[in-house]
Coordinates of C-alpha atoms and ligand atoms in Angstrom, one line a residue:
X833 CA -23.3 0.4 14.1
X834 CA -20.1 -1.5 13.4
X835 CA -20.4 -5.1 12.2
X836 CA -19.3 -8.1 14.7
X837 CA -17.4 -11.4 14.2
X838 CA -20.1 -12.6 15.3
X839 CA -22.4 -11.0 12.9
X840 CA -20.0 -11.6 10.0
X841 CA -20.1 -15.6 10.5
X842 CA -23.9 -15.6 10.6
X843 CA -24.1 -13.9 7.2
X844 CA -21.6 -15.9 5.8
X845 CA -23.6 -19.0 7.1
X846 CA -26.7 -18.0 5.7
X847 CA -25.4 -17.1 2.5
X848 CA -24.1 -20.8 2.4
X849 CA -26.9 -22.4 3.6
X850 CA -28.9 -20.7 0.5
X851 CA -26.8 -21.6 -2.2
X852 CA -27.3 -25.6 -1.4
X853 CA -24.8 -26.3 -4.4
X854 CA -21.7 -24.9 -2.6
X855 CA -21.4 -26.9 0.8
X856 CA -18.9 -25.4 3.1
X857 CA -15.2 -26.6 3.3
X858 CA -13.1 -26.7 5.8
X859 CA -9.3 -25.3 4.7
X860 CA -7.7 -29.3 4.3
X861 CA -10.2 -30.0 1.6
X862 CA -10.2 -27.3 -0.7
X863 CA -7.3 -24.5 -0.9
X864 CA -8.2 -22.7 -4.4
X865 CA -5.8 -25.1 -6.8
X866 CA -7.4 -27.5 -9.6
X867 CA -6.2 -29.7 -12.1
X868 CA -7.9 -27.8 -15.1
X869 CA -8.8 -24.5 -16.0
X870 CA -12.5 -25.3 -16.6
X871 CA -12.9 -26.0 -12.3
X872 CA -10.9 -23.1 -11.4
X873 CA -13.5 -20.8 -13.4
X874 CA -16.5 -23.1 -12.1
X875 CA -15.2 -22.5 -8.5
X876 CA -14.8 -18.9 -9.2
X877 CA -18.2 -18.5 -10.3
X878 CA -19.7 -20.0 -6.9
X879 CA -17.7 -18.2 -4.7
X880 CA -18.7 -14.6 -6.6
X881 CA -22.7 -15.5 -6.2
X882 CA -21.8 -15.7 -2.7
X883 CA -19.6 -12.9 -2.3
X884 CA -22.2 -10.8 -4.4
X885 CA -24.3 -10.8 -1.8
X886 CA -22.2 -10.5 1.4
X887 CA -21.9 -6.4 2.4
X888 CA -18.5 -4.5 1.9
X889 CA -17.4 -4.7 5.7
X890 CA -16.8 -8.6 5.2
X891 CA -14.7 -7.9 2.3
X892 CA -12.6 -6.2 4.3
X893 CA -12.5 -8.6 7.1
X894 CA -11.3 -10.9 4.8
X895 CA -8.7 -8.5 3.7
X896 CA -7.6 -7.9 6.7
X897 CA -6.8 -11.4 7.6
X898 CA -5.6 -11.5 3.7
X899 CA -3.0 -8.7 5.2
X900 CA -1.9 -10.2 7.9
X901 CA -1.3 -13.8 6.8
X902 CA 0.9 -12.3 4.1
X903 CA 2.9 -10.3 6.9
X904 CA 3.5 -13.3 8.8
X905 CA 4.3 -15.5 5.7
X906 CA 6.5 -12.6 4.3
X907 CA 9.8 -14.5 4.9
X908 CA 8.7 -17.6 3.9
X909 CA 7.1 -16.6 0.9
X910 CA 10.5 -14.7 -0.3
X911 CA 12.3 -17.6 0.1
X912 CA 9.8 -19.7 -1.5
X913 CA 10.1 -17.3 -4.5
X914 CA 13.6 -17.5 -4.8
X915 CA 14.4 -20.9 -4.6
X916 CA 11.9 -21.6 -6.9
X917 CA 12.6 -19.0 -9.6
X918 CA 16.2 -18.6 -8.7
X919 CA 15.8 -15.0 -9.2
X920 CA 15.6 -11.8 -6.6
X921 CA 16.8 -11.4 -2.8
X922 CA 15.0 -12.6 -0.1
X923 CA 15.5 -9.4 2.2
X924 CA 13.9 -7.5 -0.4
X925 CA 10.9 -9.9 -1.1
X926 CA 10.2 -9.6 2.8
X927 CA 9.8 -5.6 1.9
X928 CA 7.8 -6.3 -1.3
X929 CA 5.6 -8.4 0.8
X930 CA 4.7 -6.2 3.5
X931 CA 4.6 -3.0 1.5
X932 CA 1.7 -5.1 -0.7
X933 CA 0.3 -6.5 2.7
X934 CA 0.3 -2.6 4.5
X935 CA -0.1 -0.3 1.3
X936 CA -2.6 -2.2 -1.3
X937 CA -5.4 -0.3 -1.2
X938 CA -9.0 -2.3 0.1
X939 CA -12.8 -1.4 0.2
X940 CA -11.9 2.4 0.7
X941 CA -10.9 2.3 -2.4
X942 CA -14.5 2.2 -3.5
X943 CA -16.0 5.4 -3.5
X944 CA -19.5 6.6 -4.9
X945 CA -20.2 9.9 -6.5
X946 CA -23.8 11.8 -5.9
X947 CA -25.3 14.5 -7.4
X948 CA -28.5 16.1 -5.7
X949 CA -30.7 18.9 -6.6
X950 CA -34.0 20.1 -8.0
X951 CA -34.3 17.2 -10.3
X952 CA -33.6 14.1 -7.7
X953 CA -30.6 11.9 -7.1
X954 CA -28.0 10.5 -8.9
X955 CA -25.9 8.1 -8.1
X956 CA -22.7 6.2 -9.2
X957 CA -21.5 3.3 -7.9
X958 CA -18.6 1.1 -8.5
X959 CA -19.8 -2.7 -9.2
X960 CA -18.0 -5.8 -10.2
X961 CA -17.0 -7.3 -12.9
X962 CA -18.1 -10.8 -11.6
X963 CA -15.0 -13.3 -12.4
X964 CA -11.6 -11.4 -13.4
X965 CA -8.9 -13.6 -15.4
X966 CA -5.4 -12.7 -13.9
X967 CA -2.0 -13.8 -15.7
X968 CA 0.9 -12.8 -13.1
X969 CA 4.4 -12.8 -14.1
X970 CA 7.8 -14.9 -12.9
X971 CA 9.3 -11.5 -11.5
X972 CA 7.2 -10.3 -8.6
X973 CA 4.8 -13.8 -8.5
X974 CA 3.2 -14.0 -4.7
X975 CA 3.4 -10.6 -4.6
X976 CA 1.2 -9.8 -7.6
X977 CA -1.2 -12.8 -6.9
X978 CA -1.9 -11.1 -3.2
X979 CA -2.0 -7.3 -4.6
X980 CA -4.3 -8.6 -7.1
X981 CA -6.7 -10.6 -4.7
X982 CA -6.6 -7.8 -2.6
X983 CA -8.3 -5.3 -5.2
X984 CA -9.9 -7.8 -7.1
X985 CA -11.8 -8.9 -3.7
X986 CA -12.3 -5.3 -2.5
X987 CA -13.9 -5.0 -5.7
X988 CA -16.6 -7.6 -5.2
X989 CA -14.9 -10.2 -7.6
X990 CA -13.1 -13.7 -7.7
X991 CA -9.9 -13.9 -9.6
X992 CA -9.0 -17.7 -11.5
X993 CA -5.4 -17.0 -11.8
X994 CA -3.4 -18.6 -14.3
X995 CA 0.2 -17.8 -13.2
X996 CA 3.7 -17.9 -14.6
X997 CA 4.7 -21.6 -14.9
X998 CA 8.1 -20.6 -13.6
X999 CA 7.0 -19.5 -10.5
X1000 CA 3.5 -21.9 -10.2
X1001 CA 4.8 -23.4 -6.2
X1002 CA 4.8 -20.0 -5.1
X1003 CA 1.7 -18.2 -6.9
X1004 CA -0.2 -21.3 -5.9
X1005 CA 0.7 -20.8 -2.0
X1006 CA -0.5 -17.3 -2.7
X1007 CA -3.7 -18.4 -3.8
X1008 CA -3.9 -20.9 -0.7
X1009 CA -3.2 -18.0 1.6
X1010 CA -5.7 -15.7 0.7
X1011 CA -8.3 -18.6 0.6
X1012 CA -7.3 -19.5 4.1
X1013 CA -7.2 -16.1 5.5
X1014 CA -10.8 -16.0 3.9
X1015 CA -12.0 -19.4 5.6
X1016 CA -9.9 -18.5 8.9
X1017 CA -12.8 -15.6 9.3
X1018 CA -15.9 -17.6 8.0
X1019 CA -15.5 -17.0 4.3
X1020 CA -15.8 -18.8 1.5
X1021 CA -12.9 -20.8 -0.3
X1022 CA -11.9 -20.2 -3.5
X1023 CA -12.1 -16.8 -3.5
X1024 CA -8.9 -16.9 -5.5
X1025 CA -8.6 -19.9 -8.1
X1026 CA -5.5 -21.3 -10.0
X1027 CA -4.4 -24.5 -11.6
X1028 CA -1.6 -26.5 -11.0
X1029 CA -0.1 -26.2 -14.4
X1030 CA -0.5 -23.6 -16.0
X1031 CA -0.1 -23.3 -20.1
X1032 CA -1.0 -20.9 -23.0
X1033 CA -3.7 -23.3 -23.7
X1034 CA -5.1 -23.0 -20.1
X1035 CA -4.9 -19.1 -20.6
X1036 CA -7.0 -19.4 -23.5
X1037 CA -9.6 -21.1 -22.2
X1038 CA -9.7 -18.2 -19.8
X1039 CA -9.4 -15.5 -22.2
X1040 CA -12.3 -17.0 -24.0
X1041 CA -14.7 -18.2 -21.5
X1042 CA -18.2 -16.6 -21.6
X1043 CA -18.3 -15.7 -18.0
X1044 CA -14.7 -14.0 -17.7
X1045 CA -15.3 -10.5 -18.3
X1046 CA -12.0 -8.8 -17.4
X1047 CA -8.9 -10.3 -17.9
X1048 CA -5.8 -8.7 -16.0
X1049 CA -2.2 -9.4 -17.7
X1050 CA 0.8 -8.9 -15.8
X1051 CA 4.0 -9.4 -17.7
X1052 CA 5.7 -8.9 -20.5
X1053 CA 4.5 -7.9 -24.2
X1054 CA 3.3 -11.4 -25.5
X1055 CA 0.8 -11.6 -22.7
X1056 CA -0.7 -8.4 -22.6
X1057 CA -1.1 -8.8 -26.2
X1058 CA -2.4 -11.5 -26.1
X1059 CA -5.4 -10.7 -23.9
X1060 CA -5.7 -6.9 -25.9
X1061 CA -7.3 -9.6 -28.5
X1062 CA -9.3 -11.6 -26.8
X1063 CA -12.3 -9.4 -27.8
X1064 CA -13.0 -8.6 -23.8
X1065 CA -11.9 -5.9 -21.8
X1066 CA -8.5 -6.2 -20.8
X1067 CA -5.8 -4.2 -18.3
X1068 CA -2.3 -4.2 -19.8
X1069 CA 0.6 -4.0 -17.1
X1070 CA 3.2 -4.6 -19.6
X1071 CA 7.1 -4.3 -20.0
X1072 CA 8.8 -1.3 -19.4
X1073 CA 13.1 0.0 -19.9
X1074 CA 12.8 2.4 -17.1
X1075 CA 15.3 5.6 -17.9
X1076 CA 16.5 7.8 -15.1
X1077 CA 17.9 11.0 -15.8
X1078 CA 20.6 13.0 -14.0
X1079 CA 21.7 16.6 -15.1
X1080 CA 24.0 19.1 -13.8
X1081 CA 21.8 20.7 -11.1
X1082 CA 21.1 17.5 -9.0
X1083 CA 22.3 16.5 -5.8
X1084 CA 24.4 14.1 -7.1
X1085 CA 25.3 12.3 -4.1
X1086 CA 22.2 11.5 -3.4
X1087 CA 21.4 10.7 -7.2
X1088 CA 24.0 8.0 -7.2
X1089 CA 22.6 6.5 -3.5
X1090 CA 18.9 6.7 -5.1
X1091 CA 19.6 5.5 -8.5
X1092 CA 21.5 2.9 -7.1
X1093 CA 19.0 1.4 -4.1
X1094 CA 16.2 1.5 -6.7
X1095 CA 17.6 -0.8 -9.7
X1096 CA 19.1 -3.2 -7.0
X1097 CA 15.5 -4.0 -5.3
X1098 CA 15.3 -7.5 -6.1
X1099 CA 18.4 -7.6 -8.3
X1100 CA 16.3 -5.2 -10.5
X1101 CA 13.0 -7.2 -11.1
X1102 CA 10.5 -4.5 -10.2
X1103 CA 9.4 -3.2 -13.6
X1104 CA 9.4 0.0 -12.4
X1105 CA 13.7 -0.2 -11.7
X1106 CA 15.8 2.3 -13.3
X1107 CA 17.3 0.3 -15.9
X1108 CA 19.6 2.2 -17.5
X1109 CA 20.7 6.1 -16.9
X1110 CA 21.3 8.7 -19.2
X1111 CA 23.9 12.0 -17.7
X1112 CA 24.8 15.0 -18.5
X1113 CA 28.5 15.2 -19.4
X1114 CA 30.0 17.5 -16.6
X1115 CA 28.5 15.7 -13.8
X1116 CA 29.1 12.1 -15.4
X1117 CA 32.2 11.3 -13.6
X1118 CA 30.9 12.4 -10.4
X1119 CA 27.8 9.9 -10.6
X1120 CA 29.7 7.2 -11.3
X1121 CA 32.4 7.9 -8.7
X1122 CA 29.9 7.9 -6.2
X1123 CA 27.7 4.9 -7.5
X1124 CA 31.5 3.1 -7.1
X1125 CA 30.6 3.7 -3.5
X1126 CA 27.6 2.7 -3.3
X1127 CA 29.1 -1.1 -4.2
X1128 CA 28.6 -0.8 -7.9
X1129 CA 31.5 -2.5 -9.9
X1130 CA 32.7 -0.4 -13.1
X1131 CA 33.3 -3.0 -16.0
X1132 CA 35.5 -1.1 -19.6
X1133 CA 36.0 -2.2 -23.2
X1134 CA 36.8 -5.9 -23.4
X1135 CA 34.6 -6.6 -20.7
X1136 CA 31.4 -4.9 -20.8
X1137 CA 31.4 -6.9 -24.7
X1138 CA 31.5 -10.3 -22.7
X1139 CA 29.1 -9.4 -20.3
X1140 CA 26.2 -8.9 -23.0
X1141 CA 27.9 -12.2 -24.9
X1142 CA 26.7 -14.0 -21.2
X1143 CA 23.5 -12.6 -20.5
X1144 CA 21.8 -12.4 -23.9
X1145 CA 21.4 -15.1 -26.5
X1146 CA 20.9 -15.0 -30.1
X1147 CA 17.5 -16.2 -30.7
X1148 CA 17.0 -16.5 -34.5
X1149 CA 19.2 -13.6 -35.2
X1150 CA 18.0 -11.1 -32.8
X1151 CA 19.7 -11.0 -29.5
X1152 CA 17.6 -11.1 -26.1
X1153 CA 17.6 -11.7 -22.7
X1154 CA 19.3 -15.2 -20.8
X1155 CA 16.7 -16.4 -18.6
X1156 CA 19.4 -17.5 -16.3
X1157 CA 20.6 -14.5 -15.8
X1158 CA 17.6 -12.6 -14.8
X1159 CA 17.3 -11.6 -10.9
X1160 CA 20.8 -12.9 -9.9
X1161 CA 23.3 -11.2 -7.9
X1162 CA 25.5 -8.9 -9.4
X1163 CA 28.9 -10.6 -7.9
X1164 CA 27.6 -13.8 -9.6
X1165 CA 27.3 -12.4 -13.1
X1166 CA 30.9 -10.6 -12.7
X1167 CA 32.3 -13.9 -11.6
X1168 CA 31.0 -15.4 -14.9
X1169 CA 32.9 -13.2 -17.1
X1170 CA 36.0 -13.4 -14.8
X1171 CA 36.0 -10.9 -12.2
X1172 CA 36.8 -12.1 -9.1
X1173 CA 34.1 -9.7 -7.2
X1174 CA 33.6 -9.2 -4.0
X1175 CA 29.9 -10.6 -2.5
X1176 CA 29.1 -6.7 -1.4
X1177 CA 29.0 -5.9 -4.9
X1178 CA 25.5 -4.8 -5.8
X1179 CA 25.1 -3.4 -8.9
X1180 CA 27.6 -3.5 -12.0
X1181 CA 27.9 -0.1 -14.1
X1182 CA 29.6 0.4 -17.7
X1183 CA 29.4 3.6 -20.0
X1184 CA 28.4 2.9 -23.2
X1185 CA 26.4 4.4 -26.2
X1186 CA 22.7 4.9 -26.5
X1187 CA 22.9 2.3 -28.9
X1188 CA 24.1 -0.4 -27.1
X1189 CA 22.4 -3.7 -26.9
X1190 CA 22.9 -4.0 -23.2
X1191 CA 21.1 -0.5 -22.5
X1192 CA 18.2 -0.8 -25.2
X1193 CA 17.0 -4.1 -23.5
X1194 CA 15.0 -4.7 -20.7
X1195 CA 18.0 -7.1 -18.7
X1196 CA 15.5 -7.2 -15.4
X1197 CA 20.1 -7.7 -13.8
X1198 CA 21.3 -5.2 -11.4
X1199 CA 23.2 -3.9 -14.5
X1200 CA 23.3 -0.4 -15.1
X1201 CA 24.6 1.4 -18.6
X1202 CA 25.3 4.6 -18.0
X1203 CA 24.8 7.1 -21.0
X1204 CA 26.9 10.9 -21.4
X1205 CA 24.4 13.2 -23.1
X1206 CA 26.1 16.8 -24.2
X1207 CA 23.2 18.6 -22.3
X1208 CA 19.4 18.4 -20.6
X1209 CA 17.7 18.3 -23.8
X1210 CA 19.9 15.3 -25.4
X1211 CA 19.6 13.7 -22.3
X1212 CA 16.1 14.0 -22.1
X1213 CA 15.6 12.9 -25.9
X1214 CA 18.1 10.3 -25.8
X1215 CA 15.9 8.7 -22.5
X1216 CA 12.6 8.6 -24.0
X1217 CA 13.9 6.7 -26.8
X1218 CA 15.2 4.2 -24.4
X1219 CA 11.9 3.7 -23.3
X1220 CA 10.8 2.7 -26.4
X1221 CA 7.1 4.0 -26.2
X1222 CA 6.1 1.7 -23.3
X1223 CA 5.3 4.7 -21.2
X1224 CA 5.6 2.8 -18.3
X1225 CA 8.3 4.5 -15.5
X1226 CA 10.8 7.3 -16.0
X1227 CA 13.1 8.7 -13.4
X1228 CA 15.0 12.3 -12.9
X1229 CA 17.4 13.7 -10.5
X1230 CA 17.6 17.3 -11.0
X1231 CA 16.5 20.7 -9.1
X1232 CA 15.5 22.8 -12.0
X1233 CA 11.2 22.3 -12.2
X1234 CA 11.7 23.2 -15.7
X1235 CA 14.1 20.5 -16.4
X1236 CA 11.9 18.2 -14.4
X1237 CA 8.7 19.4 -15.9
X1238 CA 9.8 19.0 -19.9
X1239 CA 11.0 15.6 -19.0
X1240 CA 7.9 14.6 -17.0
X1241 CA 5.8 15.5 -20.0
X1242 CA 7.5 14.2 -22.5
X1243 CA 8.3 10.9 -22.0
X1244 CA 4.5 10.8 -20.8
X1245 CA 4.5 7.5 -18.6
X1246 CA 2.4 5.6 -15.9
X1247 CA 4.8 6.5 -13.7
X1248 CA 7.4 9.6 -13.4
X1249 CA 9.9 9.5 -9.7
X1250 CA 11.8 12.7 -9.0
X1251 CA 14.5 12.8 -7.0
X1252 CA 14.1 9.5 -5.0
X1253 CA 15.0 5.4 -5.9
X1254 CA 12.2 4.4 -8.4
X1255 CA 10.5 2.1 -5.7
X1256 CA 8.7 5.3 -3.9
X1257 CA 6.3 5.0 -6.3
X1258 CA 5.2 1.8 -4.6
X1259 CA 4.2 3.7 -1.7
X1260 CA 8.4 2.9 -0.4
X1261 CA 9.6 5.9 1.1
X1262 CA 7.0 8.2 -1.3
X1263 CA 3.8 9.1 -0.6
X1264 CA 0.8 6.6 -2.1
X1265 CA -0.6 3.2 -2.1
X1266 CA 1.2 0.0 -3.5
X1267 CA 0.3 -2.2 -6.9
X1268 CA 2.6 -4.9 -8.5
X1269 CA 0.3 -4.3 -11.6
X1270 CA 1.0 -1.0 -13.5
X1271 CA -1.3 -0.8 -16.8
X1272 CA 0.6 1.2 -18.7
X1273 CA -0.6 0.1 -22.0
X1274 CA -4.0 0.6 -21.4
X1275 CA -3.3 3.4 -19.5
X1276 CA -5.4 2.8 -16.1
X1277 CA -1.4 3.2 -14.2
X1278 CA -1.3 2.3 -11.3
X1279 CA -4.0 -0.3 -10.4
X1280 CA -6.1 -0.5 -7.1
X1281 CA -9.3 -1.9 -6.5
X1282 CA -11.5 0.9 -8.5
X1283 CA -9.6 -0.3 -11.7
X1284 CA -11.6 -3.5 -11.0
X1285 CA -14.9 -2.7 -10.8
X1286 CA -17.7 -0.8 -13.4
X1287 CA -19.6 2.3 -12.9
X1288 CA -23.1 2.2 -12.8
X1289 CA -25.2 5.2 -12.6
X1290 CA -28.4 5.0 -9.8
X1291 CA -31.2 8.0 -11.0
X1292 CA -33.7 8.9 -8.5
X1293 CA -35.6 11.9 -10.3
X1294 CA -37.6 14.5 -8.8
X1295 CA -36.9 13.0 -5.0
X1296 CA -34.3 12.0 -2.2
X1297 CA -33.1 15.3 -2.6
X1298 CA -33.7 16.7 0.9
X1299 CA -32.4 20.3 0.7
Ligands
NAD1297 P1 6.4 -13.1 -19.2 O1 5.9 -12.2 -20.1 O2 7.5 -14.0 -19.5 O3 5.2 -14.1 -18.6 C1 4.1 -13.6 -18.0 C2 3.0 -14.6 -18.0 O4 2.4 -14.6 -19.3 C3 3.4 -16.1 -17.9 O5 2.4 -16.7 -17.1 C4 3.4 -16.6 -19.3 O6 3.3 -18.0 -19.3 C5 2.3 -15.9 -19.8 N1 2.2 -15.7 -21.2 C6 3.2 -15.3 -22.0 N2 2.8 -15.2 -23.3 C7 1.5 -15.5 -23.3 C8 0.4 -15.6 -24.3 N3 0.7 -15.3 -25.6 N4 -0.8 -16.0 -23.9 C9 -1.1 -16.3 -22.6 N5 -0.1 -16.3 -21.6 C10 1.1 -15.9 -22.0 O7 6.7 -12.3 -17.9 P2 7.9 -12.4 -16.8 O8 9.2 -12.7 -17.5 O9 7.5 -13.3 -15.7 O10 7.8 -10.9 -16.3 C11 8.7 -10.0 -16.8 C12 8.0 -9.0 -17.7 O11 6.8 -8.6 -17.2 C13 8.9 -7.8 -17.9 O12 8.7 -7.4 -19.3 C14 8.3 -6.8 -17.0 O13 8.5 -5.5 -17.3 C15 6.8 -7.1 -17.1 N6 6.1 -6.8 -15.8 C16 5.3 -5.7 -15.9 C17 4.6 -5.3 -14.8 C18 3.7 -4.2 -14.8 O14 3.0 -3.9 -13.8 N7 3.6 -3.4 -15.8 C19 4.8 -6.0 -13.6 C20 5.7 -7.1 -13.6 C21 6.3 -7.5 -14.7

């Protein structure tokens, strides 16, 4: 028998009305955001007593309203993002917003596994963790705070969130929106907590408080290390320098279209953007002559040497990334070494060594080195060194399955797109669900709600088995 609204509220209500300590709130008092740390976590503890004990179906009506609140904010939210961070497109935040609102995965997620025979029943189910400790990043913030709470919910747990200070306005009207979707259908607030400045120290306290169990870091390598030694257990989505490959038997056409739409998502923020490509000599020309139509802008010699003088900085003698440059539009950066570039300029391209600064690094620009190998093999080898043993994404454009096939297990990572822009493996334009949070360095991949929950095995011996 389906579950009502009706029947839904009453539940909720009765849950409340046992735990006397956690009145309930109406959305203008209480939204999910606290001053410290140590109330976000207290909050998060209440809310996961209560949502231990509601069934799975008001999970999901929770998501659902999670869903569409995020559809209907979608615009907003990308502009939010923008303006506050100064980084991405606010066309393509609207599609990172609704692909997380229609392709995160929920409750169905959740699935038990039975054995039955002579000997009984067995039993395993997927259980929280209880309170989950989530970092999110500057790059992808609202999106990864509602992909999160989505699975992190769907899952049975509360998330305290302690997001990227850069982005804190927007994360925190994430968290707000998935506590008011949850209130809007007789839920409990603060099923999402997060503080309204966030620190290292604040993320300590998190990463060491007794009733955190699993922390969640996504971002770049100081964070996810950083919660690999906190002693707990810990999902990695760190950094990654996505490679695409092209050789001689793609469509190449079709390569340069692809290649191109995927590292200009978001001015290339997605981690999972091809972000530099490596090509076989004889077809080299060709890419790049039709990534020229495709509205890339071809910078030579003098030039491409003041480009990586304007967005990297020498920090104590090793050169890496300028903030300021990260997520901005690729006519702004030409115009700040001197090209007078047209606005329809999406992407700017450069052939250079496999050695250069400005195709080892992870830029996060719609900037795109392009590499000449002699052959498959060199292109191949000369890729996964780019990568730099993240095994995190890798791209290839090619029709041979061998070609394909060596490459794919080679470079080994989370995630490996064939013959389409990286973003179908969001679930955009490829088969599969969305996540904003790909553990590649702890090797669950792609993360859905399962990755958030524990097994535990249910034995019934000698009965329940009705065969
Ligand atoms: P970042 O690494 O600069 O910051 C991420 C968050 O970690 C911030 O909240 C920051 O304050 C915090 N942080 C950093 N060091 C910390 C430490 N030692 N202890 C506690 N907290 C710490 O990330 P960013 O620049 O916003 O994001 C870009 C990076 O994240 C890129 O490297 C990108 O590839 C990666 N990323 C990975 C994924 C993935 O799913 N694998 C998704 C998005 C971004």
């Amino acid at each position: 028998m389906a579950i009502t609204d009706v029947d839904v509220q009453n539940i909720v209500k009765q849950v409340l009305n046992q735990l006397s300590d956690t009145p309930s709130r109406s959305i203008q008092e209480e939204t999910g955001i606290y001053h410290n740390i140590d109330s976000a976590i207290a909050a998060s503890i209440r809310t996961q007593k209560i949502l231990h004990r509601m069934p799975m179906e008001f999970r999901e009506k929770i998501i659902a309203n999670i869903r569409k609140k995020t559809i209907q904010n979608a615009t907003k939210m990308a502009e939010l993002g923008v303006m506050e961070t100064g980084m991405g497109r606010i066309g393509d935040k609207i599609i990172k917003h609704q692909l997380v609102a229609e392709k995160t995965p929920g409750t169905e997620d959740i699935v038990t596994t039975a054995w039955s025979g002579d000997r009984g029943l067995t039993l395993i189910e997927q259980g929280p963790f209880g309170v989950i400790g989530a970092i999110t990043p500057s790059t992808n913030p609202s999106e990864t705070v509602i992909c999160n709470a989505i699975g992190m919910l769907a899952g049975g747990n509360t998330v305290v969130f302690n997001p990227h200070p850069g982005a804190i306005g927007i994360s925190n009207f994430a968290v707000q929106l998935v506590n008011e979707a949850s209130i809007e259908v007789g839920g409990p607030d603060n099923i999402a907590t997060s503080i309204l400045k966030p620190t290292l120290e604040s993320a300590d306290i998190l990463f060491k408080h007794p009733e955190v169990p699993l922390l969640v870091a996504t971002g770049g390598p100081g964070v996810v290390t950083a919660v690999l030694s906190s002693g707990k257990r810990a999902i990695g989505a760190g950094a990654g320098n996505p490679p695409v490959v092209v050789d001689e038997t793609a469509d190449i056409k079709k390569a340069a279209a692809d290649i191109v739409n995927g590292a200009t998502l978001d001015n290339n923020l997605p981690c999972i953007a091809e972000k530099e490509v490596i090509v076989v000599g004889e077809v080299a020309d060709e890419l790049m002559y039709y990534m020229e139509q495709n509205d890339c802008y071809k910078i030579e010699d003098q030039l491409i040497e003041k480009l990586a003088e304007t967005v990297l900085v020498n920090k104590n003698g090793k050169y890496v990334i300028d903030r300021k440059w990260v997520g901005k539009d690729a006519w702004k950066i030409l115009r700040a070494i001197g090209v007078d570039a047209d606005e329809s300029v999406r992407c700017i391209i450069f052939e250079a060594g496999a050695d250069h600064i400005l195709v080892e690094e992870e830029l996060m620009m719609p900037i795109l080195g392009i590499v000449r190998a002699k052959d498959v093999d060199e292109a191949i080898e000369i890729a996964i060194r780019l990568e730099h043993g993240n095994r995190h994404s890798a791209h290839m454009h090619s029709k041979n399955v061998d070609h394909l096939t060596r490459f794919g297990q080679q470079v080994d990572t989370a995630i490996f797109v064939k013959n389409a822009p990286s973003y179908a493996a969001l679930g955009f334009g490829g088969e599969g669900y969305c996540t904003f949070t790909i553990a590649s360095r702890t090797g669950e991949g792609l993360t859905s709600a399962r990755t958030f929950t524990k097994s535990r095995r249910c034995v019934m011996a000698e009965s329940l088995c009705i065969r």
